[in-house]
Amino acid sequence: MWRVLAAAAAPAWALLRTPPARRAASLAVSPAAGLADERVETRVAGLSPGQPVTLRAVAADERGCLFQSCAHYRADSRGELHLGADASHGGDYTGVEPMGLFWSLAPAGMERPYQRLVPRNTSAPMKVEVLVHQGHSLPGSMPGPVMAKAEVQRLFTAPGVRRIRLKEGVVRGSLFLPPGDGPFPGVIDMYGDEGGLIEFRSSLLATHGFAALSLPYFDFEDLPRILRDLKLEYFEEAARFLQRHPKVKGPGVGVIGTGKGAELALSMITFLPEVVAAVSISGCSSNTVADLHYGETTLPGLRFDMEKVTVSESGVFDVFEALDDPMNPANSSSVIPVEKAEGHFLLVVGEDDRMWKSSLYAELAIRRLRQHGKENFELLSYPGAGHRIDPPSTPFCQVAMDRVLGVPVLGGGESKAHAHAQEHSWGKIQEFLHLHLG
């Protein structure tokens, strides 16, 4: 009888000795599909109080190259995490950084280094997988077991935005139009000496209400293959096309450019009456590399002296001191006479730009404007930011392969400061363009 009673009681005692089942960890990223320049909210639940976890993000570009990032967190007293309020204690970034997993994405260890995660196809979302792993694992090491995961889609084109491939006279590119009848403020968008057609900033501008023309000027279709002599008439034709488009508000259009594109933006607003607002991101106040012709006027291009380039032990090229000095009187003919512009300038620079001295060049442009009694400019200068200041959450790339030289070139900057500059400047750029284009 005692044996029967003991046998009957055994399951109850076993239940008392067995710890309660732990809740499964859950991960929520909201919105699951949203614009690439907007924040997401990331929350983890179902952890033990104080439990260490590693959050990872993994993405692939159109060529299949893998990018990843990671950060270390500890759950709060309720076993939860909120990346908008809780700080990372290690990994690829530290502190409270809601979008840190996105802007710190970098080529995985098995991939070639110094590649940029830049979308080539704006019609398809960039898919990012976010994972929660047990314990803290260092970047590049084998992470712990996966506890939860979620996929996020980053959209570069909002529903209703139209993309029109452009072959208008000699002008090539893509025109992005917002949904609706319009008319919309018109903006020409250009990048630097990497060449080709880069559309993701234009498509995002269209989602925010701009008719945006992504304008290549070499190494695309039947345009010249290399950056040699440039004719401003090409850019003039593009400005006139956009100005006359029935969906564009007018009377003038704007232009935004980065690097060589920023310098061309300064030349366009200086010489072309159609252009009334220019955003120069990390530009030079003189014409560089390729001579720029407009009618009988020529601005010779400043040259890079390769003997002034330094190379680190890891093979990274630093070209910071290589460009001819625009303040040298011998180079005065290359200076862009910005004082002739009737429109408005927004100069955006990273104070740790190592591609060239963009902070100095912005100062030179401002000095020239003030000497002629003009205050038609704004300056956004960001400590710790590097050369290529893109829309928010674009992955930071301190060193990138140069398309022309075929070697890794230092762009400068520190990841967190650069990411903050991208987020702040993007809002200010849109405010500036809306203000001066209506």
Tab-separated table of C-alpha atoms in Angstrom:
chain	number	residue	atom	x	y	z
A	1	MET	CA	0.000	0.000	0.000
A	2	TRP	CA	2.795	2.407	0.847
A	3	ARG	CA	4.367	1.619	-2.515
A	4	VAL	CA	1.112	2.505	-4.305
A	5	LEU	CA	0.816	5.832	-2.441
A	6	ALA	CA	4.459	6.669	-3.141
A	7	ALA	CA	3.988	5.890	-6.833
A	8	ALA	CA	0.905	8.099	-7.000
A	9	ALA	CA	2.707	11.002	-5.291
A	10	ALA	CA	5.823	10.801	-7.484
A	11	PRO	CA	4.524	12.938	-10.368
A	12	ALA	CA	3.535	15.727	-7.959
A	13	TRP	CA	6.985	15.783	-6.371
A	14	ALA	CA	8.568	15.761	-9.816
A	15	LEU	CA	6.528	18.819	-10.785
A	16	LEU	CA	7.707	20.635	-7.673
A	17	ARG	CA	11.343	19.903	-8.501
A	18	THR	CA	11.033	20.942	-12.196
A	19	PRO	CA	11.633	24.683	-12.808
A	20	PRO	CA	8.842	26.510	-14.637
A	21	ALA	CA	9.203	26.536	-18.424
A	22	ARG	CA	10.950	29.645	-19.744
A	23	ARG	CA	9.060	31.775	-22.214
A	24	ALA	CA	10.401	31.616	-25.734
A	25	ALA	CA	12.217	34.774	-26.785
A	26	SER	CA	10.403	36.933	-29.331
A	27	LEU	CA	11.673	39.680	-31.636
A	28	ALA	CA	9.508	42.426	-33.125
A	29	VAL	CA	10.806	44.928	-35.689
A	30	SER	CA	8.296	47.566	-36.765
A	31	PRO	CA	7.482	48.406	-39.438
A	32	ALA	CA	8.379	45.106	-41.081
A	33	ALA	CA	8.381	46.951	-44.409
A	34	GLY	CA	9.142	50.686	-44.409
A	35	LEU	CA	11.105	53.400	-46.155
A	36	ALA	CA	14.882	53.008	-46.022
A	37	ASP	CA	15.387	56.500	-44.584
A	38	GLU	CA	12.951	55.976	-41.686
A	39	ARG	CA	13.634	54.480	-38.258
A	40	VAL	CA	12.422	51.065	-37.187
A	41	GLU	CA	11.512	50.068	-33.635
A	42	THR	CA	13.190	46.881	-32.397
A	43	ARG	CA	11.998	45.056	-29.275
A	44	VAL	CA	12.929	41.726	-27.717
A	45	ALA	CA	10.830	39.971	-25.076
A	46	GLY	CA	10.840	36.621	-23.298
A	47	LEU	CA	14.414	36.832	-21.950
A	48	SER	CA	15.583	36.310	-18.379
A	49	PRO	CA	16.244	39.462	-16.338
A	50	GLY	CA	19.773	40.664	-17.124
A	51	GLN	CA	20.302	37.977	-19.766
A	52	PRO	CA	23.165	38.783	-22.185
A	53	VAL	CA	22.293	38.543	-25.886
A	54	THR	CA	23.852	39.547	-29.179
A	55	LEU	CA	21.689	41.168	-31.822
A	56	ARG	CA	22.852	40.709	-35.402
A	57	ALA	CA	21.733	42.112	-38.736
A	58	VAL	CA	22.489	40.321	-42.008
A	59	ALA	CA	21.867	41.589	-45.538
A	60	ALA	CA	23.039	40.823	-49.069
A	61	ASP	CA	23.463	43.152	-52.025
A	62	GLU	CA	22.317	42.410	-55.588
A	63	ARG	CA	25.546	40.532	-56.294
A	64	GLY	CA	25.097	38.271	-53.282
A	65	CYS	CA	27.822	39.908	-51.181
A	66	LEU	CA	27.009	39.388	-47.497
A	67	PHE	CA	26.999	42.260	-44.985
A	68	GLN	CA	26.526	41.918	-41.233
A	69	SER	CA	26.665	43.800	-37.932
A	70	CYS	CA	26.279	42.936	-34.248
A	71	ALA	CA	25.754	44.568	-30.862
A	72	HIS	CA	25.721	43.354	-27.234
A	73	TYR	CA	22.728	43.951	-24.960
A	74	ARG	CA	21.405	42.848	-21.575
A	75	ALA	CA	17.727	42.342	-20.862
A	76	ASP	CA	16.060	44.614	-18.310
A	77	SER	CA	14.370	43.426	-15.103
A	78	ARG	CA	11.338	42.264	-17.118
A	79	GLY	CA	13.445	40.256	-19.557
A	80	GLU	CA	12.915	42.781	-22.347
A	81	LEU	CA	14.957	44.994	-24.666
A	82	HIS	CA	14.051	48.156	-26.575
A	83	LEU	CA	16.770	49.404	-28.913
A	84	GLY	CA	15.266	52.882	-28.767
A	85	ALA	CA	15.986	53.110	-25.044
A	86	ASP	CA	18.530	50.433	-24.090
A	87	ALA	CA	22.253	50.808	-24.730
A	88	SER	CA	24.565	48.444	-26.549
A	89	HIS	CA	27.577	47.508	-24.412
A	90	GLY	CA	29.805	46.241	-27.219
A	91	GLY	CA	30.027	44.839	-30.719
A	92	ASP	CA	30.038	47.197	-33.703
A	93	TYR	CA	28.723	50.175	-31.709
A	94	THR	CA	27.883	51.229	-28.162
A	95	GLY	CA	25.188	53.390	-26.599
A	96	VAL	CA	21.528	53.907	-27.414
A	97	GLU	CA	21.393	53.638	-31.205
A	98	PRO	CA	17.970	52.575	-32.540
A	99	MET	CA	19.368	52.128	-36.072
A	100	GLY	CA	22.895	51.006	-35.151
A	101	LEU	CA	22.457	47.519	-36.602
A	102	PHE	CA	21.652	49.076	-39.975
A	103	TRP	CA	24.272	51.818	-40.319
A	104	SER	CA	27.045	49.535	-39.016
A	105	LEU	CA	26.481	46.839	-41.654
A	106	ALA	CA	29.855	45.930	-43.208
A	107	PRO	CA	31.175	43.168	-45.481
A	108	ALA	CA	31.229	39.796	-43.729
A	109	GLY	CA	34.603	38.252	-42.989
A	110	MET	CA	34.533	35.965	-46.026
A	111	GLU	CA	33.792	38.845	-48.416
A	112	ARG	CA	36.153	41.303	-50.052
A	113	PRO	CA	36.602	44.281	-47.716
A	114	TYR	CA	35.904	47.939	-48.502
A	115	GLN	CA	32.650	47.351	-50.388
A	116	ARG	CA	29.653	49.655	-50.043
A	117	LEU	CA	26.128	48.366	-49.432
A	118	VAL	CA	24.411	50.617	-51.971
A	119	PRO	CA	21.198	49.522	-53.719
A	120	ARG	CA	21.467	49.297	-57.484
A	121	ASN	CA	17.787	48.409	-57.994
A	122	THR	CA	15.466	50.829	-56.211
A	123	SER	CA	12.316	48.924	-57.193
A	124	ALA	CA	13.210	45.963	-54.954
A	125	PRO	CA	13.424	46.286	-51.162
A	126	MET	CA	16.633	45.589	-49.307
A	127	LYS	CA	15.956	42.620	-47.043
A	128	VAL	CA	17.649	42.648	-43.654
A	129	GLU	CA	17.408	39.708	-41.248
A	130	VAL	CA	17.672	40.629	-37.572
A	131	LEU	CA	18.605	37.815	-35.155
A	132	VAL	CA	18.857	37.429	-31.375
A	133	HIS	CA	21.663	35.107	-30.194
A	134	GLN	CA	22.417	33.743	-26.753
A	135	GLY	CA	25.368	35.383	-25.006
A	136	HIS	CA	27.816	37.998	-26.227
A	137	SER	CA	29.822	37.137	-29.337
A	138	LEU	CA	32.519	39.338	-30.826
A	139	PRO	CA	32.180	40.743	-34.359
A	140	GLY	CA	33.354	38.154	-36.856
A	141	SER	CA	33.179	35.246	-34.380
A	142	MET	CA	30.702	32.374	-34.316
A	143	PRO	CA	27.541	33.660	-32.556
A	144	GLY	CA	25.579	31.682	-30.003
A	145	PRO	CA	22.342	29.788	-30.696
A	146	VAL	CA	19.571	31.774	-32.367
A	147	MET	CA	16.735	32.610	-29.969
A	148	ALA	CA	14.537	34.682	-32.288
A	149	LYS	CA	14.675	36.331	-35.705
A	150	ALA	CA	12.695	38.630	-37.975
A	151	GLU	CA	13.005	39.971	-41.528
A	152	VAL	CA	12.813	43.678	-42.318
A	153	GLN	CA	12.267	45.157	-45.767
A	154	ARG	CA	13.802	48.560	-46.470
A	155	LEU	CA	11.961	50.278	-49.322
A	156	PHE	CA	13.610	52.881	-51.555
A	157	THR	CA	10.482	53.675	-53.547
A	158	ALA	CA	7.102	54.345	-51.948
A	159	PRO	CA	3.905	53.006	-53.544
A	160	GLY	CA	2.808	55.232	-56.399
A	161	VAL	CA	6.247	56.671	-57.201
A	162	ARG	CA	6.970	56.425	-60.916
A	163	ARG	CA	10.416	55.814	-62.401
A	164	ILE	CA	10.915	57.029	-65.968
A	165	ARG	CA	14.133	56.188	-67.817
A	166	LEU	CA	15.317	59.320	-69.551
A	167	LYS	CA	16.749	59.751	-73.059
A	168	GLU	CA	16.089	63.399	-73.785
A	169	GLY	CA	18.497	64.788	-76.361
A	170	VAL	CA	21.954	64.058	-74.948
A	171	VAL	CA	20.674	63.767	-71.355
A	172	ARG	CA	20.468	60.355	-69.706
A	173	GLY	CA	19.177	59.239	-66.325
A	174	SER	CA	16.028	58.395	-64.387
A	175	LEU	CA	13.188	60.686	-63.387
A	176	PHE	CA	11.288	59.771	-60.211
A	177	LEU	CA	7.840	61.329	-59.822
A	178	PRO	CA	5.759	61.273	-56.626
A	179	PRO	CA	2.195	59.965	-56.786
A	180	GLY	CA	-0.488	62.518	-57.557
A	181	ASP	CA	-1.014	65.295	-60.051
A	182	GLY	CA	1.611	67.677	-58.718
A	183	PRO	CA	3.210	69.937	-59.632
A	184	PHE	CA	6.220	69.074	-57.476
A	185	PRO	CA	9.492	70.860	-56.707
A	186	GLY	CA	12.155	69.600	-59.122
A	187	VAL	CA	15.628	68.442	-58.056
A	188	ILE	CA	18.611	67.124	-60.021
A	189	ASP	CA	20.634	64.524	-58.107
A	190	MET	CA	24.290	63.665	-58.833
A	191	TYR	CA	27.054	61.628	-57.265
A	192	GLY	CA	30.812	61.709	-57.693
A	193	ASP	CA	33.665	60.231	-59.662
A	194	GLU	CA	32.388	56.642	-59.300
A	195	GLY	CA	30.326	57.333	-62.413
A	196	GLY	CA	27.246	55.521	-63.623
A	197	LEU	CA	23.640	55.923	-62.522
A	198	ILE	CA	23.002	55.995	-58.758
A	199	GLU	CA	19.284	56.272	-58.051
A	200	PHE	CA	18.529	55.521	-54.390
A	201	ARG	CA	18.699	59.128	-53.152
A	202	SER	CA	16.479	60.286	-56.031
A	203	SER	CA	13.876	57.612	-55.340
A	204	LEU	CA	13.802	58.576	-51.652
A	205	LEU	CA	13.451	62.255	-52.559
A	206	ALA	CA	10.446	61.323	-54.704
A	207	THR	CA	8.852	59.570	-51.723
A	208	HIS	CA	9.103	62.925	-49.913
A	209	GLY	CA	7.372	64.906	-52.631
A	210	PHE	CA	10.150	65.931	-55.056
A	211	ALA	CA	10.362	65.297	-58.779
A	212	ALA	CA	13.920	63.981	-58.699
A	213	LEU	CA	16.152	63.480	-61.731
A	214	SER	CA	19.025	61.085	-61.099
A	215	LEU	CA	21.642	62.438	-63.510
A	216	PRO	CA	24.749	60.481	-64.569
A	217	TYR	CA	27.437	62.355	-66.438
A	218	PHE	CA	29.896	59.650	-67.443
A	219	ASP	CA	30.245	55.859	-67.620
A	220	PHE	CA	26.603	55.244	-68.444
A	221	GLU	CA	25.047	54.131	-71.741
A	222	ASP	CA	26.373	56.391	-74.523
A	223	LEU	CA	27.908	58.989	-72.177
A	224	PRO	CA	31.733	59.250	-72.113
A	225	ARG	CA	33.317	56.246	-70.431
A	226	ILE	CA	35.788	58.252	-68.384
A	227	LEU	CA	35.704	61.570	-66.547
A	228	ARG	CA	37.500	63.895	-68.920
A	229	ASP	CA	36.350	67.278	-70.240
A	230	LEU	CA	32.813	68.199	-69.187
A	231	LYS	CA	30.424	70.605	-70.878
A	232	LEU	CA	28.020	72.519	-68.663
A	233	GLU	CA	25.584	72.552	-71.594
A	234	TYR	CA	24.789	68.899	-70.758
A	235	PHE	CA	23.705	69.912	-67.253
A	236	GLU	CA	21.916	72.966	-68.654
A	237	GLU	CA	19.844	70.731	-70.917
A	238	ALA	CA	18.962	68.537	-67.948
A	239	ALA	CA	17.911	71.577	-65.889
A	240	ARG	CA	15.759	72.923	-68.717
A	241	PHE	CA	14.123	69.538	-69.264
A	242	LEU	CA	13.213	69.297	-65.581
A	243	GLN	CA	12.091	72.922	-65.364
A	244	ARG	CA	9.717	72.482	-68.318
A	245	HIS	CA	8.297	69.138	-67.230
A	246	PRO	CA	4.530	69.436	-66.630
A	247	LYS	CA	4.859	67.741	-63.226
A	248	VAL	CA	7.492	70.226	-61.999
A	249	LYS	CA	6.438	73.322	-60.100
A	250	GLY	CA	9.087	75.837	-61.139
A	251	PRO	CA	9.993	78.508	-61.897
A	252	GLY	CA	13.425	77.203	-60.900
A	253	VAL	CA	14.837	73.795	-59.986
A	254	GLY	CA	17.272	72.597	-57.356
A	255	VAL	CA	20.330	70.384	-57.470
A	256	ILE	CA	21.961	68.101	-54.906
A	257	GLY	CA	25.379	66.555	-55.357
A	258	THR	CA	28.063	64.649	-53.469
A	259	GLY	CA	31.815	64.917	-54.119
A	260	LYS	CA	32.385	65.790	-57.765
A	261	GLY	CA	28.596	66.055	-58.075
A	262	ALA	CA	28.585	68.708	-55.323
A	263	GLU	CA	31.165	70.747	-57.161
A	264	LEU	CA	29.068	70.492	-60.343
A	265	ALA	CA	26.048	71.640	-58.316
A	266	LEU	CA	27.974	74.794	-57.366
A	267	SER	CA	28.839	75.419	-61.019
A	268	MET	CA	25.243	74.867	-62.105
A	269	ILE	CA	23.732	77.385	-59.678
A	270	THR	CA	26.515	79.840	-60.564
A	271	PHE	CA	26.065	79.763	-64.346
A	272	LEU	CA	22.543	78.433	-64.983
A	273	PRO	CA	19.561	80.699	-64.158
A	274	GLU	CA	17.263	77.660	-64.132
A	275	VAL	CA	18.958	76.433	-60.928
A	276	VAL	CA	17.898	78.387	-57.829
A	277	ALA	CA	18.960	76.094	-54.968
A	278	ALA	CA	22.069	73.922	-54.596
A	279	VAL	CA	22.986	71.344	-51.948
A	280	SER	CA	26.719	70.672	-51.927
A	281	ILE	CA	27.714	67.592	-49.891
A	282	SER	CA	31.468	67.285	-49.375
A	283	GLY	CA	32.211	69.383	-52.426
A	284	CYS	CA	35.097	71.561	-53.568
A	285	SER	CA	34.798	75.293	-54.223
A	286	SER	CA	36.985	74.926	-57.323
A	287	ASN	CA	36.562	72.778	-60.397
A	288	THR	CA	38.553	69.537	-60.125
A	289	VAL	CA	39.962	66.712	-62.260
A	290	ALA	CA	38.136	67.434	-65.540
A	291	ASP	CA	38.073	70.822	-67.265
A	292	LEU	CA	34.576	72.330	-67.286
A	293	HIS	CA	33.500	74.223	-70.421
A	294	TYR	CA	30.522	76.525	-70.855
A	295	GLY	CA	30.424	78.487	-74.110
A	296	GLU	CA	33.642	80.495	-74.210
A	297	THR	CA	34.342	79.949	-70.498
A	298	THR	CA	36.582	77.178	-69.183
A	299	LEU	CA	37.319	76.281	-65.565
A	300	PRO	CA	40.457	74.115	-65.555
A	301	GLY	CA	40.276	71.117	-63.259
A	302	LEU	CA	42.586	70.968	-60.241
A	303	ARG	CA	44.728	67.828	-60.386
A	304	PHE	CA	45.682	65.170	-57.865
A	305	ASP	CA	49.418	64.829	-57.238
A	306	MET	CA	49.916	61.102	-56.648
A	307	GLU	CA	53.285	61.780	-55.022
A	308	LYS	CA	51.373	63.317	-52.104
A	309	VAL	CA	49.310	60.166	-51.561
A	310	THR	CA	50.280	58.070	-48.542
A	311	VAL	CA	49.605	54.353	-48.185
A	312	SER	CA	49.086	52.641	-44.827
A	313	GLU	CA	50.585	49.286	-43.886
A	314	SER	CA	47.235	47.695	-44.675
A	315	GLY	CA	47.306	49.145	-48.198
A	316	VAL	CA	44.745	51.930	-47.705
A	317	PHE	CA	45.388	55.074	-49.760
A	318	ASP	CA	45.071	58.496	-48.107
A	319	VAL	CA	44.598	61.198	-50.768
A	320	PHE	CA	43.775	64.032	-48.343
A	321	GLU	CA	46.798	66.184	-49.283
A	322	ALA	CA	46.924	65.236	-52.967
A	323	LEU	CA	44.586	67.786	-54.582
A	324	ASP	CA	46.161	70.978	-55.904
A	325	ASP	CA	45.762	73.889	-53.483
A	326	PRO	CA	42.780	76.017	-54.601
A	327	MET	CA	44.201	78.962	-52.626
A	328	ASN	CA	47.360	79.008	-54.729
A	329	PRO	CA	47.103	82.074	-57.024
A	330	ALA	CA	48.268	79.850	-59.870
A	331	ASN	CA	44.983	77.937	-59.547
A	332	SER	CA	42.666	80.963	-59.427
A	333	SER	CA	41.176	80.160	-62.832
A	334	SER	CA	39.708	76.943	-61.402
A	335	VAL	CA	37.712	78.732	-58.683
A	336	ILE	CA	33.945	78.566	-59.179
A	337	PRO	CA	32.676	82.200	-59.048
A	338	VAL	CA	29.789	81.377	-56.688
A	339	GLU	CA	29.175	85.071	-55.997
A	340	LYS	CA	27.454	85.238	-59.395
A	341	ALA	CA	24.692	82.903	-58.210
A	342	GLU	CA	21.296	84.435	-57.486
A	343	GLY	CA	20.002	81.318	-55.729
A	344	HIS	CA	20.719	79.750	-52.339
A	345	PHE	CA	23.398	77.314	-51.154
A	346	LEU	CA	23.347	74.577	-48.532
A	347	LEU	CA	26.879	73.360	-47.798
A	348	VAL	CA	27.112	70.010	-45.972
A	349	VAL	CA	30.517	68.814	-44.775
A	350	GLY	CA	32.016	66.202	-42.504
A	351	GLU	CA	34.850	67.619	-40.445
A	352	ASP	CA	36.728	64.302	-40.654
A	353	ASP	CA	36.440	64.025	-44.441
A	354	ARG	CA	39.720	62.462	-45.598
A	355	MET	CA	38.883	62.323	-49.292
A	356	TRP	CA	39.721	66.000	-49.514
A	357	LYS	CA	39.437	69.186	-47.437
A	358	SER	CA	35.714	69.782	-47.819
A	359	SER	CA	35.485	71.829	-44.607
A	360	LEU	CA	38.135	74.220	-45.943
A	361	TYR	CA	36.472	74.372	-49.357
A	362	ALA	CA	33.136	75.304	-47.754
A	363	GLU	CA	34.905	78.074	-45.832
A	364	LEU	CA	36.437	79.360	-49.074
A	365	ALA	CA	33.032	79.436	-50.805
A	366	ILE	CA	31.459	81.259	-47.836
A	367	ARG	CA	34.339	83.744	-47.675
A	368	ARG	CA	33.902	84.507	-51.373
A	369	LEU	CA	30.155	85.021	-50.976
A	370	ARG	CA	30.601	87.330	-47.999
A	371	GLN	CA	33.263	89.342	-49.763
A	372	HIS	CA	30.600	90.150	-52.330
A	373	GLY	CA	28.009	91.045	-49.697
A	374	LYS	CA	26.033	87.829	-49.975
A	375	GLU	CA	24.482	85.754	-47.196
A	376	ASN	CA	22.582	83.335	-49.436
A	377	PHE	CA	24.009	80.212	-47.817
A	378	GLU	CA	23.664	77.783	-44.922
A	379	LEU	CA	26.427	75.552	-43.550
A	380	LEU	CA	25.989	72.178	-41.873
A	381	SER	CA	29.345	71.051	-40.471
A	382	TYR	CA	29.508	67.725	-38.617
A	383	PRO	CA	32.377	66.756	-36.282
A	384	GLY	CA	33.438	63.155	-36.781
A	385	ALA	CA	31.626	62.698	-40.091
A	386	GLY	CA	33.482	61.511	-43.174
A	387	HIS	CA	33.160	62.134	-46.906
A	388	ARG	CA	30.010	60.522	-48.261
A	389	ILE	CA	27.034	61.751	-46.241
A	390	ASP	CA	24.050	59.799	-47.574
A	391	PRO	CA	20.399	59.436	-46.455
A	392	PRO	CA	19.834	58.029	-42.942
A	393	SER	CA	20.914	54.491	-42.015
A	394	THR	CA	23.033	54.088	-45.151
A	395	PRO	CA	25.857	51.838	-43.896
A	396	PHE	CA	28.973	53.742	-42.913
A	397	CYS	CA	32.042	52.943	-45.018
A	398	GLN	CA	35.239	54.543	-43.747
A	399	VAL	CA	37.346	53.006	-46.523
A	400	ALA	CA	35.936	52.181	-49.961
A	401	MET	CA	37.320	50.800	-53.199
A	402	ASP	CA	37.934	53.610	-55.673
A	403	ARG	CA	36.424	52.827	-59.058
A	404	VAL	CA	39.127	54.659	-61.012
A	405	LEU	CA	42.240	53.734	-59.006
A	406	GLY	CA	41.063	50.245	-58.099
A	407	VAL	CA	42.493	50.592	-54.585
A	408	PRO	CA	40.948	51.199	-51.150
A	409	VAL	CA	40.762	54.928	-50.378
A	410	LEU	CA	40.203	56.488	-46.958
A	411	GLY	CA	36.978	58.492	-46.748
A	412	GLY	CA	37.338	59.301	-43.057
A	413	GLY	CA	34.831	59.619	-40.273
A	414	GLU	CA	33.725	57.686	-37.209
A	415	SER	CA	30.682	55.445	-37.611
A	416	LYS	CA	28.379	56.834	-34.917
A	417	ALA	CA	29.104	60.516	-35.646
A	418	HIS	CA	28.728	59.883	-39.367
A	419	ALA	CA	25.391	58.118	-38.863
A	420	HIS	CA	24.084	61.022	-36.790
A	421	ALA	CA	25.212	63.473	-39.491
A	422	GLN	CA	23.327	61.500	-42.126
A	423	GLU	CA	20.097	61.526	-40.133
A	424	HIS	CA	20.261	65.225	-39.197
A	425	SER	CA	21.354	66.505	-42.606
A	426	TRP	CA	18.670	64.572	-44.492
A	427	GLY	CA	15.894	66.463	-42.725
A	428	LYS	CA	17.688	69.783	-43.185
A	429	ILE	CA	18.250	69.115	-46.894
A	430	GLN	CA	14.544	68.517	-47.450
A	431	GLU	CA	13.632	71.649	-45.471
A	432	PHE	CA	16.073	73.713	-47.547
A	433	LEU	CA	14.783	72.408	-50.875
A	434	HIS	CA	11.133	72.880	-49.904
A	435	LEU	CA	11.876	76.410	-48.693
A	436	HIS	CA	13.536	77.556	-51.903
A	437	LEU	CA	11.636	75.464	-54.449
A	438	GLY	CA	8.159	75.767	-52.948
